[in-house]
Amino acid sequence: KHWGFPCPPMFADIEGVQDRDVCLVDFNQRSQLTKGVDEKKIKGIIDHHALRDGAVATDFPIYIDVRPWGSVATILSHTYFRNRVKMPKTVAGLLLSAILSDTLNLNSPTCTDIDKLMVAALSKIAGVKDVDNLAEQQFKAKSKMLLRYSIPEILRGDLKRF
């Protein structure tokens, strides 16, 4: 809500989804594929997680961009800049928020200098003067959201099977 984007629909609810090509973003494991994804339609993977047993495999070459950075949003931001695509303020804000969330406001052990550089650049584009305050607002909002769930639901919420 903060950046003015509507909540996206669930993948299975998108009309004609079975005919669409897809790029996996922020994961690469077959066990994490959303119902309805035809593996033959996977055209790319953009991720910051390790490639392990169970990673998606294809019968044909696909685009892959996997980097050891703290957030997939850092990779997406870097791609905008590398390709010299003008980034709208709202997109910069959304990517900024994603990096702050993934890296725990740049305090995660997975945070890199590239994540910090992207946060500095994105905050200027998005007009965010106090990044720490934005991160604090996000963490408070997420904490309120978690109150809706039971402890087992929270623990299983980001469960990854390897």
GROMACS .gro file of N, CA and C in nm:
model
  486
    1LYS      N    1   0.082  -0.120   0.000
    1LYS     CA    2   0.000   0.000   0.000
    1LYS      C    3   0.086   0.126   0.000
    2HIS      N    4   0.196   0.123   0.071
    2HIS     CA    5   0.278   0.242   0.090
    2HIS      C    6   0.322   0.305  -0.044
    3TRP      N    7   0.352   0.223  -0.143
    3TRP     CA    8   0.402   0.272  -0.271
    3TRP      C    9   0.294   0.278  -0.378
    4GLY      N   10   0.168   0.249  -0.341
    4GLY     CA   11   0.057   0.266  -0.435
    4GLY      C   12   0.035   0.152  -0.532
    5PHE      N   13   0.091   0.035  -0.503
    5PHE     CA   14   0.069  -0.080  -0.590
    5PHE      C   15  -0.044  -0.165  -0.535
    6PRO      N   16  -0.133  -0.213  -0.622
    6PRO     CA   17  -0.237  -0.304  -0.575
    6PRO      C   18  -0.175  -0.441  -0.544
    7CYS      N   19  -0.243  -0.517  -0.462
    7CYS     CA   20  -0.198  -0.653  -0.433
    7CYS      C   21  -0.213  -0.736  -0.560
    8PRO      N   22  -0.108  -0.805  -0.603
    8PRO     CA   23  -0.119  -0.882  -0.728
    8PRO      C   24  -0.209  -1.004  -0.709
    9PRO      N   25  -0.268  -1.053  -0.817
    9PRO     CA   26  -0.352  -1.173  -0.806
    9PRO      C   27  -0.267  -1.297  -0.782
   10MET      N   28  -0.330  -1.400  -0.730
   10MET     CA   29  -0.263  -1.528  -0.716
   10MET      C   30  -0.236  -1.581  -0.856
   11PHE      N   31  -0.125  -1.650  -0.874
   11PHE     CA   32  -0.084  -1.698  -1.006
   11PHE      C   33  -0.195  -1.777  -1.074
   12ALA      N   34  -0.254  -1.870  -1.000
   12ALA     CA   35  -0.357  -1.958  -1.057
   12ALA      C   36  -0.482  -1.880  -1.100
   13ASP      N   37  -0.500  -1.759  -1.048
   13ASP     CA   38  -0.618  -1.678  -1.080
   13ASP      C   39  -0.600  -1.592  -1.205
   14ILE      N   40  -0.481  -1.592  -1.262
   14ILE     CA   41  -0.455  -1.511  -1.381
   14ILE      C   42  -0.511  -1.582  -1.503
   15GLU      N   43  -0.593  -1.511  -1.578
   15GLU     CA   44  -0.655  -1.570  -1.696
   15GLU      C   45  -0.550  -1.613  -1.798
   16GLY      N   46  -0.564  -1.735  -1.848
   16GLY     CA   47  -0.473  -1.788  -1.950
   16GLY      C   48  -0.335  -1.819  -1.897
   17VAL      N   49  -0.322  -1.838  -1.766
   17VAL     CA   50  -0.191  -1.858  -1.704
   17VAL      C   51  -0.119  -1.980  -1.760
   18GLN      N   52  -0.193  -2.082  -1.797
   18GLN     CA   53  -0.129  -2.205  -1.846
   18GLN      C   54  -0.057  -2.183  -1.978
   19ASP      N   55  -0.088  -2.076  -2.048
   19ASP     CA   56  -0.024  -2.046  -2.177
   19ASP      C   57   0.089  -1.945  -2.166
   20ARG      N   58   0.115  -1.896  -2.045
   20ARG     CA   59   0.214  -1.789  -2.029
   20ARG      C   60   0.353  -1.843  -1.996
   21ASP      N   61   0.454  -1.778  -2.053
   21ASP     CA   62   0.592  -1.804  -2.015
   21ASP      C   63   0.615  -1.739  -1.879
   22VAL      N   64   0.703  -1.798  -1.799
   22VAL     CA   65   0.729  -1.744  -1.666
   22VAL      C   66   0.879  -1.734  -1.639
   23CYS      N   67   0.913  -1.644  -1.550
   23CYS     CA   68   1.048  -1.631  -1.496
   23CYS      C   69   1.035  -1.646  -1.345
   24LEU      N   70   1.107  -1.739  -1.287
   24LEU     CA   71   1.103  -1.759  -1.142
   24LEU      C   72   1.187  -1.650  -1.076
   25VAL      N   73   1.128  -1.583  -0.979
   25VAL     CA   74   1.197  -1.473  -0.911
   25VAL      C   75   1.199  -1.501  -0.761
   26ASP      N   76   1.319  -1.500  -0.704
   26ASP     CA   77   1.343  -1.518  -0.561
   26ASP      C   78   1.332  -1.663  -0.515
   27PHE      N   79   1.336  -1.756  -0.607
   27PHE     CA   80   1.346  -1.898  -0.571
   27PHE      C   81   1.388  -1.976  -0.695
   28ASN      N   82   1.440  -2.097  -0.670
   28ASN     CA   83   1.481  -2.181  -0.782
   28ASN      C   84   1.448  -2.328  -0.758
   29GLN      N   85   1.384  -2.357  -0.646
   29GLN     CA   86   1.355  -2.495  -0.608
   29GLN      C   87   1.222  -2.544  -0.667
   30ARG      N   88   1.225  -2.663  -0.723
   30ARG     CA   89   1.104  -2.725  -0.779
   30ARG      C   90   0.994  -2.735  -0.673
   31SER      N   91   1.032  -2.761  -0.548
   31SER     CA   92   0.933  -2.776  -0.439
   31SER      C   93   0.859  -2.646  -0.410
   32GLN      N   94   0.910  -2.533  -0.456
   32GLN     CA   95   0.846  -2.404  -0.429
   32GLN      C   96   0.763  -2.352  -0.546
   33LEU      N   97   0.756  -2.432  -0.653
   33LEU     CA   98   0.676  -2.389  -0.768
   33LEU      C   99   0.530  -2.375  -0.731
   34THR      N  100   0.470  -2.271  -0.778
   34THR     CA  101   0.327  -2.247  -0.757
   34THR      C  102   0.247  -2.344  -0.843
   35LYS      N  103   0.136  -2.390  -0.789
   35LYS     CA  104   0.048  -2.477  -0.870
   35LYS      C  105   0.011  -2.403  -0.998
   36GLY      N  106   0.014  -2.476  -1.107
   36GLY     CA  107  -0.024  -2.417  -1.234
   36GLY      C  108   0.095  -2.377  -1.320
   37VAL      N  109   0.216  -2.377  -1.263
   37VAL     CA  110   0.334  -2.343  -1.343
   37VAL      C  111   0.375  -2.465  -1.424
   38ASP      N  112   0.375  -2.450  -1.554
   38ASP     CA  113   0.421  -2.554  -1.644
   38ASP      C  114   0.572  -2.538  -1.658
   39GLU      N  115   0.648  -2.637  -1.613
   39GLU     CA  116   0.794  -2.626  -1.616
   39GLU      C  117   0.848  -2.601  -1.756
   40LYS      N  118   0.775  -2.642  -1.857
   40LYS     CA  119   0.818  -2.618  -1.995
   40LYS      C  120   0.806  -2.470  -2.033
   41LYS      N  121   0.732  -2.394  -1.953
   41LYS     CA  122   0.712  -2.251  -1.979
   41LYS      C  123   0.810  -2.163  -1.901
   42ILE      N  124   0.898  -2.223  -1.822
   42ILE     CA  125   0.996  -2.145  -1.746
   42ILE      C  126   1.104  -2.097  -1.842
   43LYS      N  127   1.117  -1.966  -1.851
   43LYS     CA  128   1.214  -1.904  -1.942
   43LYS      C  129   1.331  -1.840  -1.869
   44GLY      N  130   1.322  -1.831  -1.735
   44GLY     CA  131   1.431  -1.770  -1.662
   44GLY      C  132   1.419  -1.788  -1.513
   45ILE      N  133   1.532  -1.763  -1.445
   45ILE     CA  134   1.538  -1.764  -1.299
   45ILE      C  135   1.623  -1.644  -1.258
   46ILE      N  136   1.569  -1.564  -1.167
   46ILE     CA  137   1.643  -1.453  -1.106
   46ILE      C  138   1.637  -1.477  -0.956
   47ASP      N  139   1.752  -1.496  -0.893
   47ASP     CA  140   1.751  -1.540  -0.754
   47ASP      C  141   1.879  -1.500  -0.681
   48HIS      N  142   1.872  -1.505  -0.549
   48HIS     CA  143   1.990  -1.480  -0.466
   48HIS      C  144   2.014  -1.596  -0.370
   49HIS      N  145   1.941  -1.705  -0.386
   49HIS     CA  146   1.957  -1.824  -0.303
   49HIS      C  147   2.050  -1.923  -0.371
   50ALA      N  148   2.111  -2.009  -0.291
   50ALA     CA  149   2.201  -2.111  -0.344
   50ALA      C  150   2.125  -2.210  -0.433
   51LEU      N  151   2.194  -2.259  -0.533
   51LEU     CA  152   2.139  -2.366  -0.618
   51LEU      C  153   2.173  -2.498  -0.549
   52ARG      N  154   2.070  -2.577  -0.520
   52ARG     CA  155   2.089  -2.703  -0.449
   52ARG      C  156   2.014  -2.814  -0.521
   53ASP      N  157   2.028  -2.935  -0.467
   53ASP     CA  158   1.947  -3.045  -0.519
   53ASP      C  159   1.802  -3.003  -0.514
   54GLY      N  160   1.728  -3.035  -0.616
   54GLY     CA  161   1.587  -2.997  -0.622
   54GLY      C  162   1.563  -2.867  -0.697
   55ALA      N  163   1.671  -2.805  -0.746
   55ALA     CA  164   1.653  -2.683  -0.826
   55ALA      C  165   1.584  -2.719  -0.956
   56VAL      N  166   1.510  -2.625  -1.008
   56VAL     CA  167   1.441  -2.644  -1.135
   56VAL      C  168   1.544  -2.677  -1.244
   57ALA      N  169   1.514  -2.776  -1.323
   57ALA     CA  170   1.599  -2.812  -1.437
   57ALA      C  171   1.512  -2.809  -1.562
   58THR      N  172   1.570  -2.763  -1.672
   58THR     CA  173   1.494  -2.755  -1.797
   58THR      C  174   1.565  -2.834  -1.906
   59ASP      N  175   1.490  -2.865  -2.009
   59ASP     CA  176   1.546  -2.937  -2.124
   59ASP      C  177   1.607  -2.843  -2.227
   60PHE      N  178   1.606  -2.713  -2.198
   60PHE     CA  179   1.653  -2.613  -2.293
   60PHE      C  180   1.720  -2.500  -2.215
   61PRO      N  181   1.807  -2.426  -2.278
   61PRO     CA  182   1.871  -2.314  -2.209
   61PRO      C  183   1.770  -2.207  -2.170
   62ILE      N  184   1.789  -2.149  -2.052
   62ILE     CA  185   1.704  -2.040  -2.005
   62ILE      C  186   1.794  -1.928  -1.952
   63TYR      N  187   1.736  -1.811  -1.933
   63TYR     CA  188   1.807  -1.698  -1.874
   63TYR      C  189   1.820  -1.726  -1.724
   64ILE      N  190   1.941  -1.713  -1.671
   64ILE     CA  191   1.962  -1.732  -1.527
   64ILE      C  192   2.050  -1.618  -1.476
   65ASP      N  193   2.004  -1.553  -1.368
   65ASP     CA  194   2.082  -1.450  -1.301
   65ASP      C  195   2.075  -1.478  -1.152
   66VAL      N  196   2.176  -1.545  -1.100
   66VAL     CA  197   2.184  -1.579  -0.958
   66VAL      C  198   2.309  -1.514  -0.902
   67ARG      N  199   2.290  -1.431  -0.800
   67ARG     CA  200   2.403  -1.358  -0.742
   67ARG      C  201   2.401  -1.371  -0.590
   68PRO      N  202   2.518  -1.370  -0.529
   68PRO     CA  203   2.527  -1.385  -0.383
   68PRO      C  204   2.503  -1.254  -0.309
   69TRP      N  205   2.392  -1.190  -0.337
   69TRP     CA  206   2.357  -1.065  -0.274
   69TRP      C  207   2.244  -1.089  -0.174
   70GLY      N  208   2.211  -0.991  -0.095
   70GLY     CA  209   2.115  -1.008   0.013
   70GLY      C  210   1.970  -1.012  -0.027
   71SER      N  211   1.939  -0.971  -0.148
   71SER     CA  212   1.800  -0.962  -0.191
   71SER      C  213   1.790  -0.974  -0.343
   72VAL      N  214   1.685  -1.041  -0.388
   72VAL     CA  215   1.661  -1.045  -0.533
   72VAL      C  216   1.627  -0.905  -0.584
   73ALA      N  217   1.574  -0.820  -0.499
   73ALA     CA  218   1.543  -0.682  -0.539
   73ALA      C  219   1.671  -0.605  -0.571
   74THR      N  220   1.781  -0.642  -0.510
   74THR     CA  221   1.910  -0.581  -0.544
   74THR      C  222   1.948  -0.617  -0.687
   75ILE      N  223   1.926  -0.743  -0.724
   75ILE     CA  224   1.956  -0.788  -0.860
   75ILE      C  225   1.867  -0.714  -0.960
   76LEU      N  226   1.739  -0.703  -0.930
   76LEU     CA  227   1.647  -0.633  -1.020
   76LEU      C  228   1.684  -0.486  -1.034
   77SER      N  229   1.721  -0.422  -0.922
   77SER     CA  230   1.762  -0.281  -0.926
   77SER      C  231   1.888  -0.265  -1.010
   78HIS      N  232   1.984  -0.351  -0.987
   78HIS     CA  233   2.109  -0.347  -1.063
   78HIS      C  234   2.080  -0.361  -1.212
   79THR      N  235   1.987  -0.446  -1.247
   79THR     CA  236   1.951  -0.467  -1.388
   79THR      C  237   1.892  -0.339  -1.448
   80TYR      N  238   1.807  -0.271  -1.374
   80TYR     CA  239   1.754  -0.141  -1.420
   80TYR      C  240   1.870  -0.047  -1.452
   81PHE      N  241   1.962  -0.033  -1.356
   81PHE     CA  242   2.073   0.061  -1.373
   81PHE      C  243   2.167   0.019  -1.486
   82ARG      N  244   2.198  -0.109  -1.491
   82ARG     CA  245   2.290  -0.160  -1.594
   82ARG      C  246   2.235  -0.134  -1.734
   83ASN      N  247   2.103  -0.149  -1.748
   83ASN     CA  248   2.039  -0.128  -1.878
   83ASN      C  249   1.996   0.017  -1.901
   84ARG      N  250   2.026   0.103  -1.804
   84ARG     CA  251   1.995   0.246  -1.814
   84ARG      C  252   1.847   0.273  -1.840
   85VAL      N  253   1.764   0.196  -1.772
   85VAL     CA  254   1.619   0.214  -1.781
   85VAL      C  255   1.578   0.310  -1.671
   86LYS      N  256   1.504   0.412  -1.708
   86LYS     CA  257   1.456   0.510  -1.608
   86LYS      C  258   1.358   0.439  -1.515
   87MET      N  259   1.384   0.451  -1.388
   87MET     CA  260   1.303   0.384  -1.288
   87MET      C  261   1.202   0.481  -1.228
   88PRO      N  262   1.073   0.448  -1.234
   88PRO     CA  263   0.973   0.533  -1.168
   88PRO      C  264   0.995   0.537  -1.016
   89LYS      N  265   0.959   0.646  -0.956
   89LYS     CA  266   0.975   0.665  -0.811
   89LYS      C  267   0.908   0.551  -0.733
   90THR      N  268   0.789   0.509  -0.777
   90THR     CA  269   0.717   0.404  -0.704
   90THR      C  270   0.788   0.269  -0.714
   91VAL      N  271   0.848   0.240  -0.829
   91VAL     CA  272   0.921   0.114  -0.846
   91VAL      C  273   1.047   0.118  -0.759
   92ALA      N  274   1.115   0.231  -0.757
   92ALA     CA  275   1.233   0.246  -0.672
   92ALA      C  276   1.195   0.224  -0.525
   93GLY      N  277   1.083   0.279  -0.484
   93GLY     CA  278   1.038   0.261  -0.347
   93GLY      C  279   1.005   0.116  -0.314
   94LEU      N  280   0.940   0.050  -0.406
   94LEU     CA  281   0.905  -0.091  -0.385
   94LEU      C  282   1.031  -0.177  -0.373
   95LEU      N  283   1.127  -0.156  -0.465
   95LEU     CA  284   1.253  -0.231  -0.460
   95LEU      C  285   1.332  -0.197  -0.333
   96LEU      N  286   1.333  -0.071  -0.295
   96LEU     CA  287   1.399  -0.029  -0.171
   96LEU      C  288   1.339  -0.103  -0.052
   97SER      N  289   1.208  -0.104  -0.044
   97SER     CA  290   1.140  -0.172   0.068
   97SER      C  291   1.173  -0.320   0.071
   98ALA      N  292   1.180  -0.382  -0.047
   98ALA     CA  293   1.212  -0.525  -0.055
   98ALA      C  294   1.354  -0.553  -0.004
   99ILE      N  295   1.449  -0.469  -0.042
   99ILE     CA  296   1.587  -0.488   0.005
   99ILE      C  297   1.595  -0.470   0.156
  100LEU      N  298   1.528  -0.368   0.207
  100LEU     CA  299   1.529  -0.344   0.352
  100LEU      C  300   1.467  -0.462   0.427
  101SER      N  301   1.363  -0.520   0.371
  101SER     CA  302   1.298  -0.635   0.435
  101SER      C  303   1.390  -0.757   0.432
  102ASP      N  304   1.443  -0.789   0.314
  102ASP     CA  305   1.528  -0.908   0.300
  102ASP      C  306   1.656  -0.899   0.382
  103THR      N  307   1.713  -0.781   0.393
  103THR     CA  308   1.842  -0.765   0.463
  103THR      C  309   1.826  -0.715   0.606
  104LEU      N  310   1.703  -0.713   0.654
  104LEU     CA  311   1.676  -0.662   0.790
  104LEU      C  312   1.740  -0.525   0.811
  105ASN      N  313   1.704  -0.435   0.719
  105ASN     CA  314   1.756  -0.298   0.721
  105ASN      C  315   1.909  -0.296   0.715
  106LEU      N  316   1.961  -0.379   0.625
  106LEU     CA  317   2.105  -0.388   0.598
  106LEU      C  318   2.185  -0.446   0.714
  107ASN      N  319   2.118  -0.516   0.807
  107ASN     CA  320   2.186  -0.575   0.922
  107ASN      C  321   2.200  -0.727   0.914
  108SER      N  322   2.147  -0.787   0.812
  108SER     CA  323   2.155  -0.933   0.796
  108SER      C  324   2.297  -0.974   0.760
  109PRO      N  325   2.341  -1.092   0.803
  109PRO     CA  326   2.474  -1.140   0.764
  109PRO      C  327   2.487  -1.163   0.613
  110THR      N  328   2.374  -1.173   0.543
  110THR     CA  329   2.378  -1.191   0.397
  110THR      C  330   2.387  -1.059   0.322
  111CYS      N  331   2.377  -0.947   0.393
  111CYS     CA  332   2.382  -0.815   0.330
  111CYS      C  333   2.521  -0.788   0.272
  112THR      N  334   2.523  -0.730   0.153
  112THR     CA  335   2.650  -0.702   0.085
  112THR      C  336   2.664  -0.552   0.059
  113ASP      N  337   2.783  -0.513   0.016
  113ASP     CA  338   2.806  -0.373  -0.021
  113ASP      C  339   2.717  -0.332  -0.138
  114ILE      N  340   2.686  -0.427  -0.227
  114ILE     CA  341   2.598  -0.396  -0.341
  114ILE      C  342   2.457  -0.364  -0.291
  115ASP      N  343   2.408  -0.439  -0.191
  115ASP     CA  344   2.277  -0.409  -0.132
  115ASP      C  345   2.276  -0.266  -0.077
  116LYS      N  346   2.383  -0.230  -0.008
  116LYS     CA  347   2.392  -0.095   0.052
  116LYS      C  348   2.396   0.012  -0.057
  117LEU      N  349   2.468  -0.015  -0.164
  117LEU     CA  350   2.475   0.080  -0.275
  117LEU      C  351   2.338   0.098  -0.340
  118MET      N  352   2.266  -0.012  -0.359
  118MET     CA  353   2.133  -0.004  -0.421
  118MET      C  354   2.037   0.071  -0.329
  119VAL      N  355   2.045   0.049  -0.198
  119VAL     CA  356   1.959   0.122  -0.104
  119VAL      C  357   1.987   0.271  -0.113
  120ALA      N  358   2.112   0.310  -0.121
  120ALA     CA  359   2.146   0.453  -0.133
  120ALA      C  360   2.088   0.511  -0.262
  121ALA      N  361   2.105   0.441  -0.373
  121ALA     CA  362   2.055   0.491  -0.502
  121ALA      C  363   1.903   0.494  -0.506
  122LEU      N  364   1.840   0.386  -0.461
  122LEU     CA  365   1.693   0.377  -0.465
  122LEU      C  366   1.628   0.479  -0.373
  123SER      N  367   1.688   0.504  -0.257
  123SER     CA  368   1.628   0.600  -0.164
  123SER      C  369   1.627   0.740  -0.225
  124LYS      N  370   1.730   0.773  -0.302
  124LYS     CA  371   1.732   0.904  -0.370
  124LYS      C  372   1.620   0.912  -0.474
  125ILE      N  373   1.606   0.807  -0.555
  125ILE     CA  374   1.502   0.806  -0.659
  125ILE      C  375   1.363   0.810  -0.597
  126ALA      N  376   1.344   0.734  -0.490
  126ALA     CA  377   1.212   0.724  -0.425
  126ALA      C  378   1.182   0.844  -0.335
  127GLY      N  379   1.282   0.927  -0.310
  127GLY     CA  380   1.259   1.044  -0.225
  127GLY      C  381   1.251   1.009  -0.077
  128VAL      N  382   1.317   0.902  -0.037
  128VAL     CA  383   1.316   0.860   0.104
  128VAL      C  384   1.438   0.921   0.172
  129LYS      N  385   1.413   1.011   0.267
  129LYS     CA  386   1.522   1.078   0.336
  129LYS      C  387   1.572   0.997   0.456
  130ASP      N  388   1.483   0.920   0.518
  130ASP     CA  389   1.519   0.844   0.638
  130ASP      C  390   1.490   0.696   0.614
  131VAL      N  391   1.590   0.624   0.567
  131VAL     CA  392   1.574   0.481   0.535
  131VAL      C  393   1.544   0.400   0.661
  132ASP      N  394   1.608   0.435   0.773
  132ASP     CA  395   1.583   0.363   0.897
  132ASP      C  396   1.437   0.374   0.940
  133ASN      N  397   1.379   0.492   0.922
  133ASN     CA  398   1.238   0.512   0.957
  133ASN      C  399   1.148   0.428   0.866
  134LEU      N  400   1.179   0.423   0.737
  134LEU     CA  401   1.101   0.339   0.645
  134LEU      C  402   1.108   0.194   0.689
  135ALA      N  403   1.227   0.146   0.720
  135ALA     CA  404   1.243   0.007   0.764
  135ALA      C  405   1.164  -0.019   0.892
  136GLU      N  406   1.169   0.074   0.985
  136GLU     CA  407   1.095   0.059   1.110
  136GLU      C  408   0.944   0.052   1.083
  137GLN      N  409   0.892   0.137   0.994
  137GLN     CA  410   0.751   0.132   0.957
  137GLN      C  411   0.715  -0.005   0.899
  138GLN      N  412   0.802  -0.055   0.812
  138GLN     CA  413   0.777  -0.186   0.750
  138GLN      C  414   0.772  -0.296   0.854
  139PHE      N  415   0.870  -0.298   0.946
  139PHE     CA  416   0.876  -0.403   1.047
  139PHE      C  417   0.755  -0.397   1.140
  140LYS      N  418   0.709  -0.277   1.171
  140LYS     CA  419   0.588  -0.264   1.253
  140LYS      C  420   0.466  -0.318   1.179
  141ALA      N  421   0.454  -0.286   1.051
  141ALA     CA  422   0.341  -0.334   0.971
  141ALA      C  423   0.344  -0.486   0.960
  142LYS      N  424   0.462  -0.542   0.940
  142LYS     CA  425   0.473  -0.688   0.929
  142LYS      C  426   0.441  -0.754   1.063
  143SER      N  427   0.483  -0.693   1.173
  143SER     CA  428   0.452  -0.747   1.306
  143SER      C  429   0.301  -0.750   1.329
  144LYS      N  430   0.232  -0.644   1.288
  144LYS     CA  431   0.086  -0.641   1.302
  144LYS      C  432   0.022  -0.751   1.218
  145MET      N  433   0.074  -0.773   1.099
  145MET     CA  434   0.021  -0.876   1.010
  145MET      C  435   0.038  -1.015   1.072
  146LEU      N  436   0.150  -1.036   1.139
  146LEU     CA  437   0.178  -1.168   1.197
  146LEU      C  438   0.081  -1.203   1.310
  147LEU      N  439   0.019  -1.102   1.371
  147LEU     CA  440  -0.076  -1.127   1.479
  147LEU      C  441  -0.197  -1.207   1.431
  148ARG      N  442  -0.221  -1.209   1.300
  148ARG     CA  443  -0.335  -1.283   1.243
  148ARG      C  444  -0.311  -1.434   1.241
  149TYR      N  445  -0.187  -1.477   1.260
  149TYR     CA  446  -0.152  -1.618   1.242
  149TYR      C  447  -0.115  -1.684   1.373
  150SER      N  448  -0.133  -1.817   1.378
  150SER     CA  449  -0.089  -1.894   1.494
  150SER      C  450   0.062  -1.914   1.485
  151ILE      N  451   0.123  -1.954   1.595
  151ILE     CA  452   0.268  -1.977   1.595
  151ILE      C  453   0.308  -2.083   1.493
  152PRO      N  454   0.237  -2.198   1.484
  152PRO     CA  455   0.274  -2.297   1.381
  152PRO      C  456   0.263  -2.242   1.238
  153GLU      N  457   0.161  -2.158   1.213
  153GLU     CA  458   0.146  -2.099   1.079
  153GLU      C  459   0.263  -2.006   1.048
  154ILE      N  460   0.306  -1.931   1.147
  154ILE     CA  461   0.420  -1.840   1.128
  154ILE      C  462   0.546  -1.920   1.099
  155LEU      N  463   0.568  -2.026   1.176
  155LEU     CA  464   0.688  -2.108   1.159
  155LEU      C  465   0.692  -2.178   1.023
  156ARG      N  466   0.575  -2.218   0.973
  156ARG     CA  467   0.569  -2.285   0.842
  156ARG      C  468   0.561  -2.186   0.727
  157GLY      N  469   0.540  -2.060   0.754
  157GLY     CA  470   0.516  -1.960   0.652
  157GLY      C  471   0.627  -1.944   0.550
  158ASP      N  472   0.750  -1.956   0.593
  158ASP     CA  473   0.863  -1.939   0.500
  158ASP      C  474   0.947  -2.067   0.497
  159LEU      N  475   0.882  -2.180   0.522
  159LEU     CA  476   0.951  -2.308   0.524
  159LEU      C  477   0.997  -2.346   0.384
  160LYS      N  478   1.123  -2.381   0.375
  160LYS     CA  479   1.179  -2.426   0.248
  160LYS      C  480   1.225  -2.569   0.264
  161ARG      N  481   1.187  -2.653   0.170
  161ARG     CA  482   1.230  -2.793   0.173
  161ARG      C  483   1.344  -2.811   0.075
  162PHE      N  484   1.452  -2.868   0.126
  162PHE     CA  485   1.569  -2.892   0.042
  162PHE      C  486   1.597  -3.042   0.038
   0.00000   0.00000   0.00000
